[in-house]
Amino acid sequence: MPSCFSPSTRNKGKPNCDTMAAGLDSSKYKMTVPSFLSDNVPPMGIYETLYAFKDSFGAFMGTEGTHPWSQGFPLTTKLTGDPADPADGPELPSSVEVTFEDRFYPKAWGHPALRKTIADYYNKYYVNDPKCNEGLSDEERKLKETYLNKTPIDEENIMIFAGGRPGIYTVLAFLKKDVEVRISNMEWPAYLDIMEATNTSWTVVPCNLENEFRPTNDQYYEIRKTLNYKKKIFPIISNPGNPTGHVRCGDELKHLVHTLAEKNGEGLLLDEAYEMYHNPAVSGLAYAEDLENSNLFFTGACTKGLQCPGIRIGWMIASKKNIETLSNFSSFGMGGVSHPSQHYAVKLFEPVRVAQARKAVQKHYDWQRKRYGEAFKELGLKIHTGNGGFYHWLELPEGMDCRELNKRLFKKGAAILEGPNCDMARPHSKDESYQSPYLRFFRFSFGPLLPETFEEDVKIFSEVYKQYKKDIGIA
């Protein structure tokens, strides 16, 4: 690891990193005078792949003839699933009505109708209160009886953001200085950029072959033994995990949320963007016994399960006190969120529709995960994927490198997300001398892939992969 970083607390050496980054400004635009803005604002790792792909292939990823295996978005059309056992997803709304009132400034904390709609949704599926059970199946009612949370949330527990990441950014921006983030060594790439931009203090939790890319709950909190007693711990965990698809649910999730965080007066931010991409759908809110007197945060968005990344609607669920702080920031720093987008989101949460969507998402993507997994297994790739999300986390044989694989895929109009982009210990300034432990690993996304492209996707990947192996003498 470069000398400008402490092995345990990455941003202790930030001044040195800024100096280093000043000589590493990779912007394609230059000025004849020094910019007043920092030179240490590189693009998120996924965007680096997009830029490199365009430079190689000559077109943007997502245009006709490209294969977006690197991308973290779902299909934005009706889900069909396996023709032999259809998923039968709902149609996506095609329009939204806009009135003169929608041209007023939005409320800093979100539109009342959307906040209530989201509260009703979480109460119905994740709060153990019989009054919230209308429309549930017997199986869903029985599952809810195992949940610890018996107190319905209301609108004041919810803050609306323009997507999930602005909510995460805002929480970290206003963390007190005695709070330290703990994060898996391998997570969603943007966490690193957000933590750097907000000057967050954080340490990484080992995530490797030894723990099967699934850190235990205790690993996130064991640092307590070496921290000043005044320090508070605040893990950030994607669940289901990105890029691995590993899921914490049932007793394991209860242990994380209630036993380790809530009862001990610690904190936790669960990023539940992929909530619906597990059977059954999962939220840590189910195990929050006293949300109002905790530092538990649960974030979600319309981006994944509701298949609408383009409307940019996300939310944060927390105590009313903490939501008040976030909304105060919005009053001067964000200005609220588009009314039309919020109205569209209300349509997505219509009770019958969202019940159908939850089932269809699980069925469609379980099918896709299984058949792509079987194809990769036949190629001899090692699979380290959980049973959630819409990614496969894959390992190349010794001697191969995900960066070289990507360069070869670019020429075929395809791309994967390279493992080092998910490395939370890598230098934010993109120091080329840093060697990530994830050079043989990559994330393959089947999220945006149509069912009918399966054979072509497998054929392209197989040809490139086999040729790469042949070129370097691997049988």
Tab-separated table of C-alpha atoms in Angstrom:
chain	number	residue	atom	x	y	z
A	1	MET	CA	0.000	0.000	0.000
A	2	PRO	CA	1.415	3.455	-0.826
A	3	SER	CA	3.124	5.200	2.069
A	4	CYS	CA	0.591	8.031	2.054
A	5	PHE	CA	-2.012	5.646	3.501
A	6	SER	CA	-2.151	4.011	6.887
A	7	PRO	CA	-2.845	0.259	6.504
A	8	SER	CA	-5.784	0.485	8.898
A	9	THR	CA	-7.245	3.982	8.601
A	10	ARG	CA	-7.024	5.035	4.995
A	11	ASN	CA	-7.587	8.784	5.160
A	12	LYS	CA	-5.075	9.508	7.923
A	13	GLY	CA	-2.619	10.485	5.178
A	14	LYS	CA	-4.927	12.610	3.092
A	15	PRO	CA	-2.662	15.713	2.882
A	16	ASN	CA	0.076	13.607	1.303
A	17	CYS	CA	-2.435	12.050	-1.069
A	18	ASP	CA	-3.600	15.460	-2.237
A	19	THR	CA	0.003	16.341	-2.984
A	20	MET	CA	0.497	13.087	-4.843
A	21	ALA	CA	-2.733	13.550	-6.760
A	22	ALA	CA	-1.696	17.015	-7.890
A	23	GLY	CA	0.868	15.336	-10.086
A	24	LEU	CA	-1.608	12.728	-11.280
A	25	ASP	CA	-4.349	14.986	-12.664
A	26	SER	CA	-5.649	12.868	-15.537
A	27	SER	CA	-8.277	15.314	-16.777
A	28	LYS	CA	-8.405	15.644	-20.555
A	29	TYR	CA	-9.178	19.334	-20.128
A	30	LYS	CA	-6.444	21.837	-19.254
A	31	MET	CA	-6.403	25.465	-18.119
A	32	THR	CA	-3.731	28.119	-18.494
A	33	VAL	CA	-4.294	29.043	-14.846
A	34	PRO	CA	-4.559	26.682	-11.857
A	35	SER	CA	-8.078	25.460	-11.201
A	36	PHE	CA	-9.571	26.500	-7.870
A	37	LEU	CA	-11.100	23.013	-7.598
A	38	SER	CA	-9.366	19.901	-6.316
A	39	ASP	CA	-7.413	17.757	-8.764
A	40	ASN	CA	-8.244	14.714	-6.636
A	41	VAL	CA	-11.767	14.043	-7.943
A	42	PRO	CA	-11.387	11.037	-10.245
A	43	PRO	CA	-14.463	9.373	-11.732
A	44	MET	CA	-16.122	6.459	-9.995
A	45	GLY	CA	-14.530	3.154	-10.999
A	46	ILE	CA	-17.450	2.097	-13.175
A	47	TYR	CA	-17.121	5.299	-15.172
A	48	GLU	CA	-13.437	4.585	-15.720
A	49	THR	CA	-14.502	1.372	-17.422
A	50	LEU	CA	-17.055	3.260	-19.531
A	51	TYR	CA	-14.481	5.816	-20.661
A	52	ALA	CA	-11.906	3.132	-21.468
A	53	PHE	CA	-14.539	1.146	-23.363
A	54	LYS	CA	-15.519	4.125	-25.510
A	55	ASP	CA	-11.885	4.887	-26.305
A	56	SER	CA	-11.379	1.286	-27.424
A	57	PHE	CA	-14.683	0.423	-29.109
A	58	GLY	CA	-15.602	3.864	-30.419
A	59	ALA	CA	-19.130	3.931	-28.985
A	60	PHE	CA	-20.758	4.369	-25.596
A	61	MET	CA	-21.623	1.274	-23.586
A	62	GLY	CA	-25.360	0.659	-23.885
A	63	THR	CA	-25.690	1.640	-27.523
A	64	GLU	CA	-26.813	-0.944	-30.056
A	65	GLY	CA	-24.253	-3.683	-30.546
A	66	THR	CA	-22.714	-3.417	-27.079
A	67	HIS	CA	-22.910	-5.852	-24.174
A	68	PRO	CA	-23.217	-4.032	-20.806
A	69	TRP	CA	-21.894	-6.710	-18.477
A	70	SER	CA	-20.132	-4.005	-16.455
A	71	GLN	CA	-23.268	-2.042	-15.697
A	72	GLY	CA	-25.299	-1.978	-12.501
A	73	PHE	CA	-28.791	-1.340	-13.804
A	74	PRO	CA	-31.746	-3.690	-14.294
A	75	LEU	CA	-34.016	-4.146	-17.264
A	76	THR	CA	-36.358	-1.168	-17.497
A	77	THR	CA	-39.075	-3.114	-19.300
A	78	LYS	CA	-41.618	-5.727	-18.209
A	79	LEU	CA	-39.855	-8.794	-16.789
A	80	THR	CA	-40.710	-12.029	-18.569
A	81	GLY	CA	-38.328	-14.599	-17.114
A	82	ASP	CA	-38.057	-18.190	-18.291
A	83	PRO	CA	-40.550	-18.869	-21.133
A	84	ALA	CA	-41.233	-22.247	-19.527
A	85	ASP	CA	-42.097	-20.582	-16.216
A	86	PRO	CA	-42.807	-16.878	-16.865
A	87	ALA	CA	-42.062	-14.194	-14.276
A	88	ASP	CA	-44.960	-11.993	-15.411
A	89	GLY	CA	-43.703	-8.651	-14.140
A	90	PRO	CA	-45.948	-5.573	-14.140
A	91	GLU	CA	-45.850	-2.960	-16.858
A	92	LEU	CA	-43.890	0.195	-16.100
A	93	PRO	CA	-45.932	3.436	-15.914
A	94	SER	CA	-45.755	5.352	-19.197
A	95	SER	CA	-46.694	8.812	-17.945
A	96	VAL	CA	-47.255	10.992	-14.917
A	97	GLU	CA	-49.570	13.961	-14.480
A	98	VAL	CA	-47.958	17.312	-13.681
A	99	THR	CA	-50.078	20.110	-12.196
A	100	PHE	CA	-49.292	23.755	-11.472
A	101	GLU	CA	-48.485	22.753	-7.877
A	102	ASP	CA	-45.728	20.472	-9.125
A	103	ARG	CA	-43.933	23.518	-10.497
A	104	PHE	CA	-43.555	24.894	-6.971
A	105	TYR	CA	-40.411	24.219	-4.981
A	106	PRO	CA	-40.427	20.652	-3.596
A	107	LYS	CA	-40.348	20.090	0.148
A	108	ALA	CA	-36.831	19.555	1.456
A	109	TRP	CA	-37.679	16.182	3.011
A	110	GLY	CA	-39.777	14.843	0.130
A	111	HIS	CA	-43.337	14.863	-1.143
A	112	PRO	CA	-45.823	13.833	1.588
A	113	ALA	CA	-47.537	11.323	-0.713
A	114	LEU	CA	-44.301	9.512	-1.507
A	115	ARG	CA	-43.074	9.512	2.079
A	116	LYS	CA	-46.374	7.979	3.218
A	117	THR	CA	-46.320	5.468	0.364
A	118	ILE	CA	-42.830	4.286	1.304
A	119	ALA	CA	-43.742	4.100	4.992
A	120	ASP	CA	-46.798	2.000	4.149
A	121	TYR	CA	-44.669	-0.316	2.005
A	122	TYR	CA	-42.090	-0.988	4.732
A	123	ASN	CA	-44.768	-1.396	7.399
A	124	LYS	CA	-46.582	-3.928	5.248
A	125	TYR	CA	-43.548	-6.082	4.491
A	126	TYR	CA	-41.095	-5.528	7.357
A	127	VAL	CA	-42.962	-4.547	10.546
A	128	ASN	CA	-44.480	-7.269	12.746
A	129	ASP	CA	-47.814	-5.546	13.322
A	130	PRO	CA	-51.039	-7.364	12.301
A	131	LYS	CA	-52.616	-4.028	11.378
A	132	CYS	CA	-50.100	-3.791	8.519
A	133	ASN	CA	-50.846	-7.195	6.972
A	134	GLU	CA	-53.523	-6.318	4.428
A	135	GLY	CA	-52.919	-8.017	1.092
A	136	LEU	CA	-50.186	-10.350	2.323
A	137	SER	CA	-50.080	-14.075	1.623
A	138	ASP	CA	-50.087	-16.583	4.480
A	139	GLU	CA	-46.399	-17.218	3.824
A	140	GLU	CA	-45.589	-13.509	4.071
A	141	ARG	CA	-47.602	-13.149	7.290
A	142	LYS	CA	-45.783	-16.099	8.832
A	143	LEU	CA	-42.406	-14.619	7.894
A	144	LYS	CA	-43.325	-11.300	9.498
A	145	GLU	CA	-44.035	-13.075	12.792
A	146	THR	CA	-40.274	-13.714	13.071
A	147	TYR	CA	-39.454	-10.015	12.830
A	148	LEU	CA	-38.391	-8.065	15.894
A	149	ASN	CA	-39.715	-4.680	14.783
A	150	LYS	CA	-43.291	-4.170	16.010
A	151	THR	CA	-43.467	-0.388	15.677
A	152	PRO	CA	-44.707	1.010	12.348
A	153	ILE	CA	-42.714	3.880	10.885
A	154	ASP	CA	-44.317	7.013	9.494
A	155	GLU	CA	-43.500	9.778	7.027
A	156	GLU	CA	-41.147	11.542	9.432
A	157	ASN	CA	-38.851	8.505	9.425
A	158	ILE	CA	-38.251	8.929	5.686
A	159	MET	CA	-36.214	11.397	3.655
A	160	ILE	CA	-36.375	11.459	-0.153
A	161	PHE	CA	-33.213	11.916	-2.222
A	162	ALA	CA	-32.407	12.023	-5.927
A	163	GLY	CA	-31.269	8.401	-5.861
A	164	GLY	CA	-29.601	6.286	-3.205
A	165	ARG	CA	-26.085	7.666	-3.303
A	166	PRO	CA	-26.977	11.303	-2.395
A	167	GLY	CA	-28.535	9.920	0.781
A	168	ILE	CA	-25.394	7.972	1.650
A	169	TYR	CA	-23.260	11.017	0.832
A	170	THR	CA	-25.369	13.224	3.106
A	171	VAL	CA	-25.219	10.839	6.073
A	172	LEU	CA	-21.427	10.615	5.816
A	173	ALA	CA	-21.042	14.359	5.298
A	174	PHE	CA	-22.603	15.031	8.691
A	175	LEU	CA	-21.118	12.212	10.763
A	176	LYS	CA	-19.611	13.466	13.981
A	177	LYS	CA	-15.834	13.262	14.314
A	178	ASP	CA	-16.014	10.563	16.977
A	179	VAL	CA	-17.688	8.142	14.536
A	180	GLU	CA	-15.577	5.730	12.503
A	181	VAL	CA	-16.889	3.860	9.464
A	182	ARG	CA	-16.112	0.194	8.968
A	183	ILE	CA	-16.453	-1.156	5.458
A	184	SER	CA	-15.662	-4.408	3.684
A	185	ASN	CA	-12.432	-4.400	1.700
A	186	MET	CA	-14.614	-5.107	-1.314
A	187	GLU	CA	-17.788	-3.090	-1.856
A	188	TRP	CA	-19.687	-0.921	-4.331
A	189	PRO	CA	-17.047	1.372	-5.940
A	190	ALA	CA	-18.746	4.696	-5.143
A	191	TYR	CA	-18.402	4.226	-1.379
A	192	LEU	CA	-14.684	4.980	-1.678
A	193	ASP	CA	-15.300	8.187	-3.603
A	194	ILE	CA	-18.017	9.289	-1.172
A	195	MET	CA	-15.873	8.608	1.897
A	196	GLU	CA	-12.972	10.549	0.408
A	197	ALA	CA	-15.158	13.483	-0.623
A	198	THR	CA	-16.725	13.704	2.849
A	199	ASN	CA	-13.385	13.274	4.652
A	200	THR	CA	-14.803	10.262	6.472
A	201	SER	CA	-12.619	8.276	8.855
A	202	TRP	CA	-12.813	4.593	7.947
A	203	THR	CA	-11.106	1.237	8.222
A	204	VAL	CA	-11.501	-1.790	5.974
A	205	VAL	CA	-12.736	-5.218	7.040
A	206	PRO	CA	-10.997	-8.192	5.375
A	207	CYS	CA	-12.971	-9.628	2.466
A	208	ASN	CA	-11.180	-12.424	0.661
A	209	LEU	CA	-11.073	-16.088	-0.202
A	210	GLU	CA	-10.427	-16.963	3.448
A	211	ASN	CA	-13.841	-15.665	4.529
A	212	GLU	CA	-15.429	-16.510	1.170
A	213	PHE	CA	-15.885	-12.793	0.435
A	214	ARG	CA	-18.362	-12.583	3.285
A	215	PRO	CA	-17.046	-10.811	6.404
A	216	THR	CA	-18.822	-11.911	9.563
A	217	ASN	CA	-20.974	-9.487	11.529
A	218	ASP	CA	-18.460	-9.538	14.377
A	219	GLN	CA	-15.619	-8.501	12.070
A	220	TYR	CA	-17.294	-5.143	11.534
A	221	TYR	CA	-17.395	-4.421	15.263
A	222	GLU	CA	-14.323	-6.217	16.628
A	223	ILE	CA	-12.215	-3.071	16.158
A	224	ARG	CA	-13.991	-1.849	19.310
A	225	LYS	CA	-11.203	-3.557	21.283
A	226	THR	CA	-8.566	-1.204	19.875
A	227	LEU	CA	-10.617	2.006	19.611
A	228	ASN	CA	-10.774	4.779	22.147
A	229	TYR	CA	-13.910	4.104	24.194
A	230	LYS	CA	-15.335	7.430	23.029
A	231	LYS	CA	-15.260	6.318	19.385
A	232	LYS	CA	-18.446	4.961	17.835
A	233	ILE	CA	-18.523	2.361	15.062
A	234	PHE	CA	-20.637	2.845	11.941
A	235	PRO	CA	-20.425	-0.024	9.416
A	236	ILE	CA	-21.627	0.502	5.854
A	237	ILE	CA	-22.833	-2.736	4.266
A	238	SER	CA	-24.642	-3.385	1.005
A	239	ASN	CA	-27.228	-6.121	1.550
A	240	PRO	CA	-27.663	-8.004	-0.753
A	241	GLY	CA	-24.026	-7.320	-1.449
A	242	ASN	CA	-22.585	-5.559	-4.460
A	243	PRO	CA	-20.524	-7.073	-6.115
A	244	THR	CA	-20.863	-10.507	-4.498
A	245	GLY	CA	-24.597	-11.069	-4.077
A	246	HIS	CA	-24.081	-12.424	-0.560
A	247	VAL	CA	-27.093	-11.792	1.677
A	248	ARG	CA	-27.547	-11.353	5.423
A	249	CYS	CA	-31.034	-12.413	6.482
A	250	GLY	CA	-32.896	-14.071	9.340
A	251	ASP	CA	-30.922	-14.550	12.551
A	252	GLU	CA	-27.710	-13.277	10.958
A	253	LEU	CA	-29.346	-9.979	10.027
A	254	LYS	CA	-31.031	-9.748	13.440
A	255	HIS	CA	-27.640	-10.238	15.110
A	256	LEU	CA	-26.129	-7.455	13.009
A	257	VAL	CA	-28.910	-4.897	13.359
A	258	HIS	CA	-30.196	-5.493	16.876
A	259	THR	CA	-27.487	-7.249	18.883
A	260	LEU	CA	-24.324	-5.591	17.580
A	261	ALA	CA	-25.551	-2.154	16.493
A	262	GLU	CA	-28.733	-1.226	18.335
A	263	LYS	CA	-28.194	-2.832	21.773
A	264	ASN	CA	-24.575	-1.658	21.999
A	265	GLY	CA	-25.281	1.934	21.041
A	266	GLU	CA	-23.303	1.609	17.806
A	267	GLY	CA	-24.487	2.564	14.324
A	268	LEU	CA	-25.152	0.882	10.984
A	269	LEU	CA	-25.975	1.941	7.447
A	270	LEU	CA	-27.513	-0.840	5.368
A	271	ASP	CA	-27.626	-0.103	1.659
A	272	GLU	CA	-30.650	-2.102	0.534
A	273	ALA	CA	-30.693	-1.156	-3.138
A	274	TYR	CA	-31.021	-4.863	-4.029
A	275	GLU	CA	-33.692	-5.567	-1.379
A	276	MET	CA	-36.008	-7.322	-3.872
A	277	TYR	CA	-33.242	-9.389	-5.502
A	278	HIS	CA	-33.443	-12.162	-2.933
A	279	ASN	CA	-36.128	-14.687	-2.111
A	280	PRO	CA	-37.632	-13.522	0.163
A	281	ALA	CA	-36.931	-9.802	-0.136
A	282	VAL	CA	-34.895	-8.524	2.792
A	283	SER	CA	-34.605	-5.382	4.939
A	284	GLY	CA	-32.796	-4.772	8.202
A	285	LEU	CA	-35.706	-2.606	9.329
A	286	ALA	CA	-37.412	-5.869	10.297
A	287	TYR	CA	-34.979	-6.192	13.213
A	288	ALA	CA	-34.859	-2.600	14.475
A	289	GLU	CA	-36.591	-2.759	17.858
A	290	ASP	CA	-36.386	0.963	18.670
A	291	LEU	CA	-35.567	2.924	15.530
A	292	GLU	CA	-36.299	6.268	17.199
A	293	ASN	CA	-33.495	5.803	19.709
A	294	SER	CA	-30.879	4.333	17.395
A	295	ASN	CA	-28.324	5.286	14.785
A	296	LEU	CA	-29.623	2.762	12.284
A	297	PHE	CA	-29.989	3.922	8.685
A	298	PHE	CA	-31.629	1.956	5.866
A	299	THR	CA	-31.426	3.232	2.309
A	300	GLY	CA	-33.370	2.115	-0.746
A	301	ALA	CA	-34.199	3.388	-4.213
A	302	CYS	CA	-36.425	2.930	-7.240
A	303	THR	CA	-33.249	2.113	-9.166
A	304	LYS	CA	-33.046	-1.677	-8.877
A	305	GLY	CA	-36.143	-3.566	-7.716
A	306	LEU	CA	-38.558	-1.030	-9.172
A	307	GLN	CA	-36.505	-0.958	-12.412
A	308	CYS	CA	-36.338	2.826	-12.764
A	309	PRO	CA	-32.779	4.151	-12.379
A	310	GLY	CA	-33.577	7.106	-14.616
A	311	ILE	CA	-36.150	8.765	-12.371
A	312	ARG	CA	-33.498	9.234	-9.645
A	313	ILE	CA	-35.549	8.528	-6.554
A	314	GLY	CA	-34.048	7.097	-3.379
A	315	TRP	CA	-34.762	7.347	0.333
A	316	MET	CA	-33.221	7.063	3.765
A	317	ILE	CA	-35.064	5.530	6.723
A	318	ALA	CA	-33.877	6.485	10.216
A	319	SER	CA	-34.968	8.026	13.502
A	320	LYS	CA	-36.993	11.225	13.187
A	321	LYS	CA	-34.150	13.153	14.826
A	322	ASN	CA	-31.640	11.958	12.219
A	323	ILE	CA	-34.085	12.516	9.348
A	324	GLU	CA	-34.557	16.087	10.572
A	325	THR	CA	-30.811	16.677	10.229
A	326	LEU	CA	-30.809	15.306	6.683
A	327	SER	CA	-33.800	17.427	5.673
A	328	ASN	CA	-32.200	20.547	7.143
A	329	PHE	CA	-29.267	19.941	4.824
A	330	SER	CA	-31.627	19.552	1.882
A	331	SER	CA	-33.157	22.942	2.678
A	332	PHE	CA	-29.888	24.669	1.811
A	333	GLY	CA	-27.767	22.080	0.016
A	334	MET	CA	-30.114	20.102	-2.206
A	335	GLY	CA	-33.407	21.952	-2.504
A	336	GLY	CA	-35.587	18.873	-2.622
A	337	VAL	CA	-36.271	16.394	-5.418
A	338	SER	CA	-38.245	16.714	-8.670
A	339	HIS	CA	-42.003	16.523	-8.110
A	340	PRO	CA	-42.712	14.577	-11.347
A	341	SER	CA	-40.147	11.936	-10.374
A	342	GLN	CA	-41.704	11.586	-6.934
A	343	HIS	CA	-45.190	11.214	-8.428
A	344	TYR	CA	-43.852	8.523	-10.772
A	345	ALA	CA	-42.394	6.689	-7.767
A	346	VAL	CA	-45.789	6.708	-6.033
A	347	LYS	CA	-47.185	4.868	-9.057
A	348	LEU	CA	-44.432	2.264	-8.786
A	349	PHE	CA	-45.462	1.537	-5.192
A	350	GLU	CA	-49.145	0.949	-5.941
A	351	PRO	CA	-49.837	-2.056	-3.634
A	352	VAL	CA	-50.979	-4.632	-6.201
A	353	ARG	CA	-48.301	-3.543	-8.631
A	354	VAL	CA	-45.414	-3.643	-6.152
A	355	ALA	CA	-46.484	-7.078	-4.877
A	356	GLN	CA	-46.327	-8.352	-8.456
A	357	ALA	CA	-42.976	-6.640	-9.002
A	358	ARG	CA	-41.391	-8.248	-5.935
A	359	LYS	CA	-42.322	-11.730	-7.139
A	360	ALA	CA	-41.306	-11.083	-10.741
A	361	VAL	CA	-37.907	-9.619	-9.843
A	362	GLN	CA	-37.075	-12.642	-7.708
A	363	LYS	CA	-38.240	-15.142	-10.295
A	364	HIS	CA	-36.655	-13.489	-13.332
A	365	TYR	CA	-33.275	-12.811	-11.773
A	366	ASP	CA	-33.020	-16.118	-9.891
A	367	TRP	CA	-33.388	-17.743	-13.306
A	368	GLN	CA	-30.781	-15.483	-14.893
A	369	ARG	CA	-28.340	-15.966	-11.994
A	370	LYS	CA	-28.653	-19.739	-12.249
A	371	ARG	CA	-28.142	-20.107	-15.992
A	372	TYR	CA	-25.254	-17.631	-16.246
A	373	GLY	CA	-23.680	-19.346	-13.250
A	374	GLU	CA	-23.930	-22.720	-14.965
A	375	ALA	CA	-22.329	-21.278	-18.101
A	376	PHE	CA	-19.393	-19.819	-16.153
A	377	LYS	CA	-18.945	-23.071	-14.266
A	378	GLU	CA	-18.705	-24.968	-17.554
A	379	LEU	CA	-15.911	-22.599	-18.594
A	380	GLY	CA	-13.975	-23.505	-15.461
A	381	LEU	CA	-14.321	-20.158	-13.724
A	382	LYS	CA	-14.556	-20.160	-9.939
A	383	ILE	CA	-17.821	-18.628	-8.744
A	384	HIS	CA	-18.029	-16.788	-5.425
A	385	THR	CA	-21.577	-15.482	-5.805
A	386	GLY	CA	-24.300	-15.407	-3.164
A	387	ASN	CA	-28.014	-15.840	-3.842
A	388	GLY	CA	-28.971	-12.176	-4.163
A	389	GLY	CA	-28.456	-9.224	-6.489
A	390	PHE	CA	-27.871	-9.478	-10.230
A	391	TYR	CA	-24.118	-10.014	-10.417
A	392	HIS	CA	-21.689	-12.900	-10.508
A	393	TRP	CA	-18.420	-12.472	-8.632
A	394	LEU	CA	-15.891	-14.560	-10.544
A	395	GLU	CA	-12.280	-15.644	-10.205
A	396	LEU	CA	-9.843	-16.076	-13.088
A	397	PRO	CA	-7.145	-18.782	-13.069
A	398	GLU	CA	-3.643	-17.978	-11.812
A	399	GLY	CA	-1.706	-15.992	-14.396
A	400	MET	CA	-4.733	-14.123	-15.744
A	401	ASP	CA	-5.655	-10.502	-15.040
A	402	CYS	CA	-9.128	-8.948	-15.188
A	403	ARG	CA	-7.703	-5.768	-16.742
A	404	GLU	CA	-6.293	-7.661	-19.695
A	405	LEU	CA	-9.534	-9.620	-20.022
A	406	ASN	CA	-11.446	-6.351	-20.206
A	407	LYS	CA	-9.183	-4.931	-22.908
A	408	ARG	CA	-9.913	-7.986	-25.006
A	409	LEU	CA	-13.649	-7.771	-24.320
A	410	PHE	CA	-13.705	-4.096	-25.346
A	411	LYS	CA	-12.844	-5.113	-28.894
A	412	LYS	CA	-15.984	-7.263	-28.975
A	413	GLY	CA	-18.216	-4.496	-27.642
A	414	ALA	CA	-18.363	-5.959	-24.133
A	415	ALA	CA	-16.996	-5.118	-20.687
A	416	ILE	CA	-16.924	-6.419	-17.133
A	417	LEU	CA	-16.250	-4.507	-13.905
A	418	GLU	CA	-12.679	-5.126	-12.816
A	419	GLY	CA	-12.173	-6.341	-9.260
A	420	PRO	CA	-9.811	-3.516	-8.229
A	421	ASN	CA	-12.609	-1.013	-8.809
A	422	CYS	CA	-14.397	-2.567	-5.820
A	423	ASP	CA	-11.292	-2.375	-3.604
A	424	MET	CA	-11.950	-0.020	-0.675
A	425	ALA	CA	-8.246	-0.020	0.253
A	426	ARG	CA	-6.995	1.284	-3.082
A	427	PRO	CA	-5.714	4.860	-3.329
A	428	HIS	CA	-8.496	7.199	-4.345
A	429	SER	CA	-5.951	9.117	-6.432
A	430	LYS	CA	-5.587	6.056	-8.672
A	431	ASP	CA	-1.880	5.478	-7.966
A	432	GLU	CA	-0.776	3.108	-10.729
A	433	SER	CA	1.820	1.496	-8.447
A	434	TYR	CA	-0.821	0.092	-6.096
A	435	GLN	CA	-1.413	-3.639	-6.545
A	436	SER	CA	-4.938	-4.674	-5.625
A	437	PRO	CA	-5.544	-8.184	-4.245
A	438	TYR	CA	-8.491	-8.453	-6.647
A	439	LEU	CA	-6.657	-8.492	-9.979
A	440	ARG	CA	-7.959	-11.984	-10.775
A	441	PHE	CA	-11.548	-11.144	-9.852
A	442	PHE	CA	-14.336	-9.423	-11.723
A	443	ARG	CA	-18.041	-8.640	-11.553
A	444	PHE	CA	-20.326	-9.792	-14.353
A	445	SER	CA	-23.731	-8.100	-14.433
A	446	PHE	CA	-26.753	-9.866	-15.865
A	447	GLY	CA	-28.994	-7.057	-14.611
A	448	PRO	CA	-29.566	-5.270	-17.941
A	449	LEU	CA	-29.417	-8.372	-20.141
A	450	LEU	CA	-32.458	-9.486	-22.107
A	451	PRO	CA	-33.280	-13.204	-21.836
A	452	GLU	CA	-32.823	-13.643	-25.583
A	453	THR	CA	-29.183	-12.443	-25.550
A	454	PHE	CA	-28.013	-15.258	-23.270
A	455	GLU	CA	-26.487	-17.470	-25.971
A	456	GLU	CA	-24.730	-14.536	-27.640
A	457	ASP	CA	-23.406	-13.236	-24.319
A	458	VAL	CA	-21.992	-16.620	-23.368
A	459	LYS	CA	-20.508	-17.131	-26.846
A	460	ILE	CA	-18.689	-13.787	-26.850
A	461	PHE	CA	-17.338	-14.209	-23.340
A	462	SER	CA	-16.305	-17.809	-23.967
A	463	GLU	CA	-14.398	-16.984	-27.157
A	464	VAL	CA	-12.490	-14.100	-25.576
A	465	TYR	CA	-11.763	-16.007	-22.378
A	466	LYS	CA	-10.538	-19.142	-24.154
A	467	GLN	CA	-8.334	-17.138	-26.530
A	468	TYR	CA	-6.793	-15.260	-23.606
A	469	LYS	CA	-6.012	-18.566	-21.871
A	470	LYS	CA	-4.492	-19.949	-25.060
A	471	ASP	CA	-2.345	-16.870	-25.625
A	472	ILE	CA	-0.703	-17.175	-22.212
A	473	GLY	CA	-0.372	-20.955	-22.293
A	474	ILE	CA	-3.083	-22.006	-19.855
A	475	ALA	CA	-4.781	-25.277	-20.732
